[in-house]
Each structure stands twice: as structure tokens, then as C-alpha cells.
Amino acid sequence: MGSHKDSTDDSLPTPTPTPVTQAGRDGLAAMLARPAKTVVALDFDGTLAPIVADPEQARAHPDAVPALAALAPRIAAVAVVTGRPAGVAVRLGGFAGAPGLAHLTVLGHYGAERWDAVSGEVTAPAPHPGVAAVRAELPGFLDGIGAWQGTWIEEKGRAVAVHTRRAKDPQAAFDALRAPLTDLATRHGLIVEPGRLVLELRPPGMDKGRALTEYVRELGAEAVLYAGDDLGDLPAFAAVDKLRSDGVPGLLVCSTGSEEVAELKERADLVVDGPAGLVRLLTWLAGQLPPAPDQERNAAS
């Protein structure tokens, strides 16, 4: 399955997006016809924020919050679905207190955590004990298998991740670590979530697909858009496919600045050029939808 790529220069008008599948075209049409019943769900890293070598330096694209703020009041809900802790995504995204995002939801740790802008609070279950065990064992484990040089550990609270992007051969290091880290995770009751040159050890039972499905069902949505860029987004893509089969139209968007995740790109209805391309899509979508009643009142006052 091919995909249309939005490579428009920022200085030019954004063209009408053209999904390459009939299911994608039906999803977009449903969103335009029923915005008050539409959920837009977005990954964070690589989708709203450019990929950077140090995850703590990641920031949402400078036009992401304005685009979300223009769109959010016109639809049922906007959710950020991420493997990061919910509070970290809120901080790096600049979402807290942003005008227009009063009802934004962040589903962190693949849905295990939830932050709602209305309350400003994070709700989450107790941490899995295997995460603490892996956290203590991982430095010596990497050293023992000769994989310490060029790799580094990211502390994620309810998970721990090993990055290979700084290794001499990042892909080779990633491939070499996948099996031993899977064995380590299994021993402590965890699973490994592969990403773009990162392997995350986290508790089982929750993924972006389940988180997205539960959120869509909670709101009674009748149309859904999901945008992602990584292997961790494949369950969300599968969830949208299942929702489609259950009568909820959906649009699958791949945000890509590289060729690292070809499978996601091939399964997408629409491909945009990284976070900048996604911002253009969200801005275009907001421009097609009527203002919410409270926006109209504010404009008239």
C-alpha cells in the first residue's frame, strides 16, 4: 500500500490531503461530516515533536500547540498517546494551561497513566515491581554482554529504555540487544517494546491500541484519526482497523522524517513529512470545520 506524502513548503497553501485508501477517504469524510463526534489521537515523539538524540531535549514542534488549540474546540477530543510518562509529555509539549486545550487528554505509558487538562492531575495504577528489578540489574547486564559502549539507559518511571542511537552502528546494536533484553524483561514479568533505535522494557497488558480503543469507546466517538511514526504505534493502527470493521470510520496517518519504520508507512492512509507535515494537516483540518458555539460567541463579543 502506498501513501501520499505531504512535502509542501511552509510558505505555500496546504493542499487538500488525499488518503490513498478508500477506508482513509471514508475516515476523513466522516471527520468532516461529524466533527463533534471525532477523536484525534497523536503520538508524541516523531509525530508532534522531532526525534532528537537526547529525549529530554525533545520539544513539540513550535506550531503544534497553536494547531491543536485551533482544532480541539471544533471536535470531540484530542488525545496524545505516548510511551512517555504523562507528566513528561505534558511538560515537553507545553500543553498545561495552553488556551484552547482545556480538554486535552494525555495517555502516558501506553495508556497506563492519564493526564487531563481539566484537573491537571495524573492518575495511574501502582508501578510494576519488575521495573525496579530491571532498573537495578540493567547497567551490569549491558556491561556483561559487552553492549555498554554507545548505548544508554533512559529512566521512564514505569518503564526503562535502552537507546542505541549513539552507538557506532546504531541498527546493529539495536538488533544485537533485542533478544537478550527480551530475555531479561521476560525474567521480570515485563515485555520489550521496540521503537526507533530504542528498546523499552515495560509492564505487559497495555499498549497504544488498547488505550486508543478504550478512549474512543469512552467518548462514543463516531470517527477517529490516529497519527504515529514508530513500531509502538502499530497496535494503534490495528485498533483503528478494528474500529473500522465495527463501523467507526478512521484515518491512519504516518509522520515520517526517515525510512526507519517502513511498515507503519505502508499501512498508513496518509503520510506527512514529520511533525511539520502533521501540523499542516491539523491546521488544514481545523480550517475545514465550523467553530464550536462558544467560539462563535467569543468572536461576536
PDB file of N, CA and C in Angstrom, residues 217-284:
ATOM      1  N   ARG A 217     -14.138   4.450  22.793  1.00  0.00           N
ATOM      2  CA  ARG A 217     -15.395   3.898  23.316  1.00  0.00           C
ATOM      3  C   ARG A 217     -15.945   4.767  24.459  1.00  0.00           C
ATOM      4  N   GLU A 218     -15.042   5.248  25.310  1.00  0.00           N
ATOM      5  CA  GLU A 218     -15.463   6.098  26.436  1.00  0.00           C
ATOM      6  C   GLU A 218     -16.219   7.328  25.952  1.00  0.00           C
ATOM      7  N   LEU A 219     -15.750   7.931  24.861  1.00  0.00           N
ATOM      8  CA  LEU A 219     -16.358   9.159  24.354  1.00  0.00           C
ATOM      9  C   LEU A 219     -17.496   8.900  23.378  1.00  0.00           C
ATOM     10  N   GLY A 220     -17.691   7.638  22.975  1.00  0.00           N
ATOM     11  CA  GLY A 220     -18.720   7.343  21.984  1.00  0.00           C
ATOM     12  C   GLY A 220     -18.421   7.972  20.637  1.00  0.00           C
ATOM     13  N   ALA A 221     -17.149   8.029  20.272  1.00  0.00           N
ATOM     14  CA  ALA A 221     -16.739   8.680  19.024  1.00  0.00           C
ATOM     15  C   ALA A 221     -17.267   7.919  17.815  1.00  0.00           C
ATOM     16  N   GLU A 222     -17.536   8.671  16.752  1.00  0.00           N
ATOM     17  CA  GLU A 222     -18.021   8.088  15.504  1.00  0.00           C
ATOM     18  C   GLU A 222     -17.035   8.267  14.363  1.00  0.00           C
ATOM     19  N   ALA A 223     -15.861   8.827  14.663  1.00  0.00           N
ATOM     20  CA  ALA A 223     -14.765   8.943  13.695  1.00  0.00           C
ATOM     21  C   ALA A 223     -13.482   9.161  14.479  1.00  0.00           C
ATOM     22  N   VAL A 224     -12.363   8.657  13.941  1.00  0.00           N
ATOM     23  CA  VAL A 224     -11.103   8.764  14.675  1.00  0.00           C
ATOM     24  C   VAL A 224      -9.952   8.953  13.698  1.00  0.00           C
ATOM     25  N   LEU A 225      -9.026   9.807  14.067  1.00  0.00           N
ATOM     26  CA  LEU A 225      -7.743   9.944  13.366  1.00  0.00           C
ATOM     27  C   LEU A 225      -6.659   9.538  14.338  1.00  0.00           C
ATOM     28  N   TYR A 226      -5.726   8.700  13.876  1.00  0.00           N
ATOM     29  CA  TYR A 226      -4.550   8.399  14.683  1.00  0.00           C
ATOM     30  C   TYR A 226      -3.317   8.664  13.848  1.00  0.00           C
ATOM     31  N   ALA A 227      -2.336   9.372  14.448  1.00  0.00           N
ATOM     32  CA  ALA A 227      -1.072   9.669  13.773  1.00  0.00           C
ATOM     33  C   ALA A 227       0.085   9.185  14.627  1.00  0.00           C
ATOM     34  N   GLY A 228       1.021   8.468  14.016  1.00  0.00           N
ATOM     35  CA  GLY A 228       2.202   7.982  14.714  1.00  0.00           C
ATOM     36  C   GLY A 228       3.358   7.823  13.759  1.00  0.00           C
ATOM     37  N   ASP A 229       4.509   7.398  14.307  1.00  0.00           N
ATOM     38  CA  ASP A 229       5.712   7.306  13.466  1.00  0.00           C
ATOM     39  C   ASP A 229       6.556   6.074  13.761  1.00  0.00           C
ATOM     40  N   ASP A 230       6.127   5.198  14.679  1.00  0.00           N
ATOM     41  CA  ASP A 230       7.050   4.238  15.263  1.00  0.00           C
ATOM     42  C   ASP A 230       6.412   2.865  15.375  1.00  0.00           C
ATOM     43  N   LEU A 231       7.246   1.855  15.652  1.00  0.00           N
ATOM     44  CA  LEU A 231       6.738   0.499  15.827  1.00  0.00           C
ATOM     45  C   LEU A 231       5.713   0.424  16.951  1.00  0.00           C
ATOM     46  N   GLY A 232       5.889   1.223  17.990  1.00  0.00           N
ATOM     47  CA  GLY A 232       4.943   1.244  19.097  1.00  0.00           C
ATOM     48  C   GLY A 232       3.566   1.744  18.702  1.00  0.00           C
ATOM     49  N   ASP A 233       3.460   2.352  17.511  1.00  0.00           N
ATOM     50  CA  ASP A 233       2.169   2.840  17.030  1.00  0.00           C
ATOM     51  C   ASP A 233       1.402   1.787  16.229  1.00  0.00           C
ATOM     52  N   LEU A 234       2.042   0.667  15.913  1.00  0.00           N
ATOM     53  CA  LEU A 234       1.357  -0.374  15.147  1.00  0.00           C
ATOM     54  C   LEU A 234       0.108  -0.895  15.856  1.00  0.00           C
ATOM     55  N   PRO A 235       0.130  -1.111  17.196  1.00  0.00           N
ATOM     56  CA  PRO A 235      -1.120  -1.536  17.846  1.00  0.00           C
ATOM     57  C   PRO A 235      -2.247  -0.516  17.698  1.00  0.00           C
ATOM     58  N   ALA A 236      -1.918   0.773  17.690  1.00  0.00           N
ATOM     59  CA  ALA A 236      -2.950   1.792  17.488  1.00  0.00           C
ATOM     60  C   ALA A 236      -3.492   1.734  16.063  1.00  0.00           C
ATOM     61  N   PHE A 237      -2.614   1.478  15.100  1.00  0.00           N
ATOM     62  CA  PHE A 237      -3.073   1.305  13.719  1.00  0.00           C
ATOM     63  C   PHE A 237      -4.022   0.112  13.637  1.00  0.00           C
ATOM     64  N   ALA A 238      -3.652  -0.987  14.304  1.00  0.00           N
ATOM     65  CA  ALA A 238      -4.510  -2.176  14.303  1.00  0.00           C
ATOM     66  C   ALA A 238      -5.847  -1.883  14.975  1.00  0.00           C
ATOM     67  N   ALA A 239      -5.809  -1.062  16.038  1.00  0.00           N
ATOM     68  CA  ALA A 239      -7.050  -0.700  16.736  1.00  0.00           C
ATOM     69  C   ALA A 239      -7.979   0.093  15.825  1.00  0.00           C
ATOM     70  N   VAL A 240      -7.423   1.013  15.034  1.00  0.00           N
ATOM     71  CA  VAL A 240      -8.257   1.770  14.107  1.00  0.00           C
ATOM     72  C   VAL A 240      -8.847   0.842  13.051  1.00  0.00           C
ATOM     73  N   ASP A 241      -8.065  -0.106  12.567  1.00  0.00           N
ATOM     74  CA  ASP A 241      -8.604  -1.094  11.620  1.00  0.00           C
ATOM     75  C   ASP A 241      -9.781  -1.846  12.227  1.00  0.00           C
ATOM     76  N   LYS A 242      -9.654  -2.242  13.509  1.00  0.00           N
ATOM     77  CA  LYS A 242     -10.740  -2.959  14.181  1.00  0.00           C
ATOM     78  C   LYS A 242     -11.947  -2.044  14.373  1.00  0.00           C
ATOM     79  N   LEU A 243     -11.720  -0.798  14.746  1.00  0.00           N
ATOM     80  CA  LEU A 243     -12.824   0.142  14.889  1.00  0.00           C
ATOM     81  C   LEU A 243     -13.551   0.330  13.563  1.00  0.00           C
ATOM     82  N   ARG A 244     -12.798   0.381  12.477  1.00  0.00           N
ATOM     83  CA  ARG A 244     -13.421   0.492  11.155  1.00  0.00           C
ATOM     84  C   ARG A 244     -14.348  -0.683  10.899  1.00  0.00           C
ATOM     85  N   SER A 245     -13.871  -1.887  11.223  1.00  0.00           N
ATOM     86  CA  SER A 245     -14.697  -3.076  10.996  1.00  0.00           C
ATOM     87  C   SER A 245     -15.938  -3.071  11.877  1.00  0.00           C
ATOM     88  N   ASP A 246     -15.884  -2.320  12.984  1.00  0.00           N
ATOM     89  CA  ASP A 246     -17.035  -2.199  13.886  1.00  0.00           C
ATOM     90  C   ASP A 246     -17.920  -1.003  13.542  1.00  0.00           C
ATOM     91  N   GLY A 247     -17.599  -0.323  12.432  1.00  0.00           N
ATOM     92  CA  GLY A 247     -18.456   0.766  11.976  1.00  0.00           C
ATOM     93  C   GLY A 247     -18.021   2.158  12.368  1.00  0.00           C
ATOM     94  N   VAL A 248     -16.801   2.304  12.920  1.00  0.00           N
ATOM     95  CA  VAL A 248     -16.284   3.629  13.273  1.00  0.00           C
ATOM     96  C   VAL A 248     -15.230   4.012  12.236  1.00  0.00           C
ATOM     97  N   PRO A 249     -15.525   4.929  11.314  1.00  0.00           N
ATOM     98  CA  PRO A 249     -14.536   5.295  10.286  1.00  0.00           C
ATOM     99  C   PRO A 249     -13.274   5.880  10.908  1.00  0.00           C
ATOM    100  N   GLY A 250     -12.150   5.642  10.249  1.00  0.00           N
ATOM    101  CA  GLY A 250     -10.891   6.137  10.792  1.00  0.00           C
ATOM    102  C   GLY A 250      -9.891   6.489   9.717  1.00  0.00           C
ATOM    103  N   LEU A 251      -8.951   7.365  10.076  1.00  0.00           N
ATOM    104  CA  LEU A 251      -7.874   7.798   9.187  1.00  0.00           C
ATOM    105  C   LEU A 251      -6.552   7.521   9.880  1.00  0.00           C
ATOM    106  N   LEU A 252      -5.676   6.779   9.218  1.00  0.00           N
ATOM    107  CA  LEU A 252      -4.360   6.427   9.742  1.00  0.00           C
ATOM    108  C   LEU A 252      -3.301   7.297   9.079  1.00  0.00           C
ATOM    109  N   VAL A 253      -2.538   8.024   9.895  1.00  0.00           N
ATOM    110  CA  VAL A 253      -1.535   8.956   9.385  1.00  0.00           C
ATOM    111  C   VAL A 253      -0.163   8.541   9.895  1.00  0.00           C
ATOM    112  N   CYS A 254       0.797   8.469   9.007  1.00  0.00           N
ATOM    113  CA  CYS A 254       2.188   8.196   9.376  1.00  0.00           C
ATOM    114  C   CYS A 254       2.988   9.486   9.256  1.00  0.00           C
ATOM    115  N   SER A 255       3.617   9.882  10.363  1.00  0.00           N
ATOM    116  CA  SER A 255       4.509  11.040  10.371  1.00  0.00           C
ATOM    117  C   SER A 255       5.921  10.510  10.216  1.00  0.00           C
ATOM    118  N   THR A 256       6.575  10.848   9.126  1.00  0.00           N
ATOM    119  CA  THR A 256       7.880  10.248   8.884  1.00  0.00           C
ATOM    120  C   THR A 256       8.891  11.272   8.411  1.00  0.00           C
ATOM    121  N   GLY A 257      10.029  11.282   9.097  1.00  0.00           N
ATOM    122  CA  GLY A 257      11.147  12.095   8.645  1.00  0.00           C
ATOM    123  C   GLY A 257      12.295  11.216   8.184  1.00  0.00           C
ATOM    124  N   SER A 258      12.067   9.899   8.178  1.00  0.00           N
ATOM    125  CA  SER A 258      13.110   8.954   7.781  1.00  0.00           C
ATOM    126  C   SER A 258      12.448   7.690   7.262  1.00  0.00           C
ATOM    127  N   GLU A 259      13.255   6.718   6.902  1.00  0.00           N
ATOM    128  CA  GLU A 259      12.735   5.442   6.419  1.00  0.00           C
ATOM    129  C   GLU A 259      12.868   4.351   7.470  1.00  0.00           C
ATOM    130  N   GLU A 260      13.017   4.742   8.745  1.00  0.00           N
ATOM    131  CA  GLU A 260      13.276   3.753   9.793  1.00  0.00           C
ATOM    132  C   GLU A 260      12.115   2.799  10.025  1.00  0.00           C
ATOM    133  N   VAL A 261      10.878   3.243   9.800  1.00  0.00           N
ATOM    134  CA  VAL A 261       9.719   2.410  10.106  1.00  0.00           C
ATOM    135  C   VAL A 261       8.865   2.268   8.845  1.00  0.00           C
ATOM    136  N   ALA A 262       9.342   1.422   7.926  1.00  0.00           N
ATOM    137  CA  ALA A 262       8.653   1.260   6.645  1.00  0.00           C
ATOM    138  C   ALA A 262       7.282   0.623   6.817  1.00  0.00           C
ATOM    139  N   GLU A 263       7.134  -0.281   7.793  1.00  0.00           N
ATOM    140  CA  GLU A 263       5.865  -0.994   7.953  1.00  0.00           C
ATOM    141  C   GLU A 263       4.727  -0.033   8.279  1.00  0.00           C
ATOM    142  N   LEU A 264       4.980   0.926   9.145  1.00  0.00           N
ATOM    143  CA  LEU A 264       3.948   1.900   9.507  1.00  0.00           C
ATOM    144  C   LEU A 264       3.565   2.722   8.282  1.00  0.00           C
ATOM    145  N   LYS A 265       4.551   3.124   7.532  1.00  0.00           N
ATOM    146  CA  LYS A 265       4.306   3.928   6.339  1.00  0.00           C
ATOM    147  C   LYS A 265       3.449   3.175   5.334  1.00  0.00           C
ATOM    148  N   GLU A 266       3.734   1.888   5.174  1.00  0.00           N
ATOM    149  CA  GLU A 266       2.981   1.090   4.211  1.00  0.00           C
ATOM    150  C   GLU A 266       1.534   0.874   4.643  1.00  0.00           C
ATOM    151  N   ARG A 267       1.273   0.907   5.946  1.00  0.00           N
ATOM    152  CA  ARG A 267      -0.086   0.668   6.437  1.00  0.00           C
ATOM    153  C   ARG A 267      -0.908   1.942   6.551  1.00  0.00           C
ATOM    154  N   ALA A 268      -0.261   3.093   6.368  1.00  0.00           N
ATOM    155  CA  ALA A 268      -0.954   4.370   6.545  1.00  0.00           C
ATOM    156  C   ALA A 268      -1.852   4.694   5.361  1.00  0.00           C
ATOM    157  N   ASP A 269      -2.910   5.462   5.644  1.00  0.00           N
ATOM    158  CA  ASP A 269      -3.764   6.014   4.588  1.00  0.00           C
ATOM    159  C   ASP A 269      -3.166   7.297   4.035  1.00  0.00           C
ATOM    160  N   LEU A 270      -2.364   7.952   4.866  1.00  0.00           N
ATOM    161  CA  LEU A 270      -1.804   9.250   4.517  1.00  0.00           C
ATOM    162  C   LEU A 270      -0.448   9.383   5.198  1.00  0.00           C
ATOM    163  N   VAL A 271       0.546   9.856   4.474  1.00  0.00           N
ATOM    164  CA  VAL A 271       1.878  10.075   5.033  1.00  0.00           C
ATOM    165  C   VAL A 271       2.185  11.564   4.989  1.00  0.00           C
ATOM    166  N   VAL A 272       2.618  12.101   6.138  1.00  0.00           N
ATOM    167  CA  VAL A 272       3.015  13.508   6.198  1.00  0.00           C
ATOM    168  C   VAL A 272       4.496  13.586   6.530  1.00  0.00           C
ATOM    169  N   ASP A 273       5.098  14.702   6.217  1.00  0.00           N
ATOM    170  CA  ASP A 273       6.540  14.863   6.351  1.00  0.00           C
ATOM    171  C   ASP A 273       6.902  15.329   7.760  1.00  0.00           C
ATOM    172  N   GLY A 274       6.903  14.376   8.710  1.00  0.00           N
ATOM    173  CA  GLY A 274       7.322  14.662  10.067  1.00  0.00           C
ATOM    174  C   GLY A 274       6.356  15.586  10.791  1.00  0.00           C
ATOM    175  N   PRO A 275       6.771  16.085  11.969  1.00  0.00           N
ATOM    176  CA  PRO A 275       5.897  16.975  12.749  1.00  0.00           C
ATOM    177  C   PRO A 275       5.420  18.199  11.984  1.00  0.00           C
ATOM    178  N   ALA A 276       6.274  18.769  11.134  1.00  0.00           N
ATOM    179  CA  ALA A 276       5.847  19.946  10.362  1.00  0.00           C
ATOM    180  C   ALA A 276       4.697  19.586   9.432  1.00  0.00           C
ATOM    181  N   GLY A 277       4.773  18.412   8.816  1.00  0.00           N
ATOM    182  CA  GLY A 277       3.691  17.970   7.945  1.00  0.00           C
ATOM    183  C   GLY A 277       2.422  17.677   8.723  1.00  0.00           C
ATOM    184  N   LEU A 278       2.577  17.125   9.928  1.00  0.00           N
ATOM    185  CA  LEU A 278       1.399  16.864  10.748  1.00  0.00           C
ATOM    186  C   LEU A 278       0.735  18.171  11.162  1.00  0.00           C
ATOM    187  N   VAL A 279       1.527  19.163  11.536  1.00  0.00           N
ATOM    188  CA  VAL A 279       0.974  20.477  11.902  1.00  0.00           C
ATOM    189  C   VAL A 279       0.173  21.049  10.740  1.00  0.00           C
ATOM    190  N   ARG A 280       0.684  20.917   9.520  1.00  0.00           N
ATOM    191  CA  ARG A 280      -0.058  21.417   8.360  1.00  0.00           C
ATOM    192  C   ARG A 280      -1.387  20.685   8.201  1.00  0.00           C
ATOM    193  N   LEU A 281      -1.372  19.371   8.433  1.00  0.00           N
ATOM    194  CA  LEU A 281      -2.608  18.596   8.329  1.00  0.00           C
ATOM    195  C   LEU A 281      -3.620  19.037   9.385  1.00  0.00           C
ATOM    196  N   LEU A 282      -3.181  19.182  10.636  1.00  0.00           N
ATOM    197  CA  LEU A 282      -4.091  19.592  11.705  1.00  0.00           C
ATOM    198  C   LEU A 282      -4.650  20.996  11.448  1.00  0.00           C
ATOM    199  N   THR A 283      -3.787  21.884  10.945  1.00  0.00           N
ATOM    200  CA  THR A 283      -4.223  23.249  10.647  1.00  0.00           C
ATOM    201  C   THR A 283      -5.254  23.242   9.520  1.00  0.00           C
ATOM    202  N   TRP A 284      -4.995  22.429   8.493  1.00  0.00           N
ATOM    203  CA  TRP A 284      -5.956  22.307   7.393  1.00  0.00           C
ATOM    204  C   TRP A 284      -7.289  21.787   7.914  1.00  0.00           C
TER     205      TRP A 284
END
